[in-house]
């Protein structure tokens, strides 16, 4: 038996691996409870072997980066941005303060905050051609398709954003994205409704201006409902970041090609659209509407458990949280604040019953399936009269802050390179090409 070790490995904090194919042993360093997959490459049967790889479809147990932005303890139901508990931020901070925090790692000073808010407010208008671009969509276009396409299109308006290694260009691109995404999102809403676009009102807050662009009709000055403004602000904070989820991973992977941030952010929007990710809030409401009555809850849960029809309890379960999603608790409380203004939601009873039965059921307990952030958000959005297919847009607007912070962190991380996973090839071995199409047979005669 021979033993090889990786340079730098100390006696402790190492992992001894014995390859029973060759009898060789290897000592691999452990840092942060992690081994580097590249350290497995030295494990070979023959000198010309590629070396051992780690196989991890869906990244179930693979860290793709080091990140100082968001911390989640899924077992304890903890979520922190830059060390600050989500509950405290939701209660006391503003969304733009959180957006600054995510990017810079510290809360802003008053002058930093004032300048940040001023810059974002200053850049809320979009080029008139973006309006015309959006007008090209059909009346029934899904607003997530419109939003993703328009954000990708923004890249053509700001070619200087391709200079991603210039901090000033990164700065202005980040400000532009945070400023313009609510405007584009509101324009998507108005287009689908057949209503004229409302330009930004820079006297209002970030959330207040967004509601104005959504709802303003002939009023000379729109005054958003303060409960709705606060609800949007809190929901934006809760959705601002969530470490290496599907869309953030998409932004990092696409951004690792060194494309501009508008293009990388557009990739994030399209990843968020999926029903297992941001699209779940839309699916929760469709599921509740389909259940229709509280008496149908139990049969529905039984159907989910049977696995027949491929139904899932939407808004339940999470790759990381194996206890109650801390955001879901805040959202549930927020729902009652909104219902106090607009009246109780007719389907709240169905949602509460779904939650009650699921939390007592062995199927859900055994699999540690608890309500996630999407379970109650739909009811709040509906109470505020947003159409169901618009819900994921309300997730995408604030997630932009997280995507951009993660994108910049990835870019400044010296260890990061273009994202390029390996594969285990399972296809045919080499074989000779033979014509199988008639037209080729004719030609070759
Ligand atoms: N309803 C019923 N069964 C479920 C559910 C659910 N919502 N979620 C997971 N399971 C079962 C699943 O069938 C599997 O059972 P078994 O071991 O018998 O095969 C087990 O639980 C593990 O599920 P998984 O699919 O391996 O878990 P995952 O970590 O790959 O999936 C998830 C996580 C969020 C995609 C999944 O829980 C799900 O599809 N939930 C519903 C969609 C949803 O609410 N998504 C929003 C997530 S939170 C917001 C966001 O980050 O986007």
PDB file of C-alpha atoms and ligand atoms in Angstrom, residues 60 242 245 272 275-278 280 304 311-319 322 325 327 363-364 367 369 372-374 395, ligand 1:
ATOM      1  CA  UNK A  60     -27.346  18.146  -3.317  1.00  0.00           C
ATOM      2  CA  UNK A 242     -31.531  33.317  -0.407  1.00  0.00           C
ATOM      3  CA  UNK A 245     -30.814  28.838  -4.990  1.00  0.00           C
ATOM      4  CA  UNK A 272     -37.074  32.038 -11.172  1.00  0.00           C
ATOM      5  CA  UNK A 275     -42.878  26.324 -10.791  1.00  0.00           C
ATOM      6  CA  UNK A 276     -40.456  24.630  -8.402  1.00  0.00           C
ATOM      7  CA  UNK A 277     -38.755  27.957  -7.708  1.00  0.00           C
ATOM      8  CA  UNK A 278     -40.317  31.454  -7.792  1.00  0.00           C
ATOM      9  CA  UNK A 280     -44.450  28.301  -6.794  1.00  0.00           C
ATOM     10  CA  UNK A 304     -50.647  14.356  -2.909  1.00  0.00           C
ATOM     11  CA  UNK A 311     -49.429  16.636  -7.448  1.00  0.00           C
ATOM     12  CA  UNK A 312     -47.278  18.326  -4.807  1.00  0.00           C
ATOM     13  CA  UNK A 313     -48.403  20.508  -1.984  1.00  0.00           C
ATOM     14  CA  UNK A 314     -47.171  23.752  -3.510  1.00  0.00           C
ATOM     15  CA  UNK A 315     -45.623  26.189  -1.044  1.00  0.00           C
ATOM     16  CA  UNK A 316     -44.412  23.284   1.074  1.00  0.00           C
ATOM     17  CA  UNK A 317     -40.930  21.822   1.281  1.00  0.00           C
ATOM     18  CA  UNK A 318     -37.527  23.300   0.668  1.00  0.00           C
ATOM     19  CA  UNK A 319     -34.122  21.993  -0.340  1.00  0.00           C
ATOM     20  CA  UNK A 322     -36.078  21.255   7.136  1.00  0.00           C
ATOM     21  CA  UNK A 325     -39.213  28.697   6.777  1.00  0.00           C
ATOM     22  CA  UNK A 327     -39.919  33.977   6.016  1.00  0.00           C
ATOM     23  CA  UNK A 363     -45.918  11.982   5.316  1.00  0.00           C
ATOM     24  CA  UNK A 364     -44.990  15.655   5.711  1.00  0.00           C
ATOM     25  CA  UNK A 367     -39.986  14.305   5.026  1.00  0.00           C
ATOM     26  CA  UNK A 369     -41.938  19.424   4.705  1.00  0.00           C
ATOM     27  CA  UNK A 372     -42.087  27.921   2.640  1.00  0.00           C
ATOM     28  CA  UNK A 373     -42.172  31.625   1.782  1.00  0.00           C
ATOM     29  CA  UNK A 374     -44.535  31.065  -1.127  1.00  0.00           C
ATOM     30  CA  UNK A 395     -40.489  37.925  -6.301  1.00  0.00           C
TER      31      UNK A 395
HETATM   32  N1  LIG B   1     -45.487  18.046  -1.597  1.00  0.00           N
HETATM   33  C1  LIG B   1     -45.452  16.700  -1.466  1.00  0.00           C
HETATM   34  N2  LIG B   1     -44.317  15.989  -1.368  1.00  0.00           N
HETATM   35  C2  LIG B   1     -43.162  16.665  -1.421  1.00  0.00           C
HETATM   36  C3  LIG B   1     -43.114  18.060  -1.558  1.00  0.00           C
HETATM   37  C4  LIG B   1     -44.351  18.743  -1.632  1.00  0.00           C
HETATM   38  N3  LIG B   1     -44.379  20.088  -1.770  1.00  0.00           N
HETATM   39  N4  LIG B   1     -41.835  18.471  -1.571  1.00  0.00           N
HETATM   40  C5  LIG B   1     -41.086  17.374  -1.468  1.00  0.00           C
HETATM   41  N5  LIG B   1     -41.896  16.282  -1.360  1.00  0.00           N
HETATM   42  C6  LIG B   1     -41.464  14.887  -1.159  1.00  0.00           C
HETATM   43  C7  LIG B   1     -40.919  14.294  -2.439  1.00  0.00           C
HETATM   44  O1  LIG B   1     -41.939  13.647  -3.184  1.00  0.00           O
HETATM   45  C8  LIG B   1     -39.891  13.343  -1.892  1.00  0.00           C
HETATM   46  O2  LIG B   1     -40.571  12.227  -1.399  1.00  0.00           O
HETATM   47  P1  LIG B   1     -39.908  10.738  -1.547  1.00  0.00           P
HETATM   48  O3  LIG B   1     -38.666  10.791  -0.701  1.00  0.00           O
HETATM   49  O4  LIG B   1     -40.947   9.812  -1.051  1.00  0.00           O
HETATM   50  O5  LIG B   1     -39.598  10.581  -3.000  1.00  0.00           O
HETATM   51  C9  LIG B   1     -39.315  14.059  -0.695  1.00  0.00           C
HETATM   52  O6  LIG B   1     -40.378  14.926  -0.255  1.00  0.00           O
HETATM   53  C10 LIG B   1     -38.075  14.896  -0.998  1.00  0.00           C
HETATM   54  O7  LIG B   1     -38.396  15.764  -2.086  1.00  0.00           O
HETATM   55  P2  LIG B   1     -37.373  16.258  -3.164  1.00  0.00           P
HETATM   56  O8  LIG B   1     -38.095  16.629  -4.399  1.00  0.00           O
HETATM   57  O9  LIG B   1     -36.256  15.250  -3.287  1.00  0.00           O
HETATM   58  O10 LIG B   1     -36.779  17.527  -2.424  1.00  0.00           O
HETATM   59  P3  LIG B   1     -35.982  18.705  -3.121  1.00  0.00           P
HETATM   60  O11 LIG B   1     -35.104  19.276  -2.084  1.00  0.00           O
HETATM   61  O12 LIG B   1     -35.351  18.253  -4.391  1.00  0.00           O
HETATM   62  O13 LIG B   1     -37.136  19.730  -3.527  1.00  0.00           O
HETATM   63  C11 LIG B   1     -38.615  21.553  -3.557  1.00  0.00           C
HETATM   64  C12 LIG B   1     -37.365  20.934  -2.905  1.00  0.00           C
HETATM   65  C13 LIG B   1     -38.837  22.964  -3.036  1.00  0.00           C
HETATM   66  C14 LIG B   1     -38.393  21.650  -5.078  1.00  0.00           C
HETATM   67  C15 LIG B   1     -39.833  20.646  -3.245  1.00  0.00           C
HETATM   68  O14 LIG B   1     -40.051  20.588  -1.848  1.00  0.00           O
HETATM   69  C16 LIG B   1     -41.104  21.100  -3.953  1.00  0.00           C
HETATM   70  O15 LIG B   1     -41.315  20.746  -5.115  1.00  0.00           O
HETATM   71  N6  LIG B   1     -41.958  21.944  -3.284  1.00  0.00           N
HETATM   72  C17 LIG B   1     -43.129  22.482  -3.930  1.00  0.00           C
HETATM   73  C18 LIG B   1     -42.741  23.667  -4.778  1.00  0.00           C
HETATM   74  C19 LIG B   1     -42.421  24.881  -3.924  1.00  0.00           C
HETATM   75  O16 LIG B   1     -43.160  25.235  -3.019  1.00  0.00           O
HETATM   76  N7  LIG B   1     -41.318  25.565  -4.301  1.00  0.00           N
HETATM   77  C20 LIG B   1     -40.912  26.805  -3.636  1.00  0.00           C
HETATM   78  C21 LIG B   1     -39.649  26.655  -2.870  1.00  0.00           C
HETATM   79  S1  LIG B   1     -39.362  28.080  -1.783  1.00  0.00           S
HETATM   80  C22 LIG B   1     -39.087  29.414  -2.809  1.00  0.00           C
HETATM   81  C23 LIG B   1     -37.911  29.271  -3.675  1.00  0.00           C
HETATM   82  O17 LIG B   1     -36.787  29.133  -3.176  1.00  0.00           O
HETATM   83  O18 LIG B   1     -38.073  29.351  -4.895  1.00  0.00           O
END
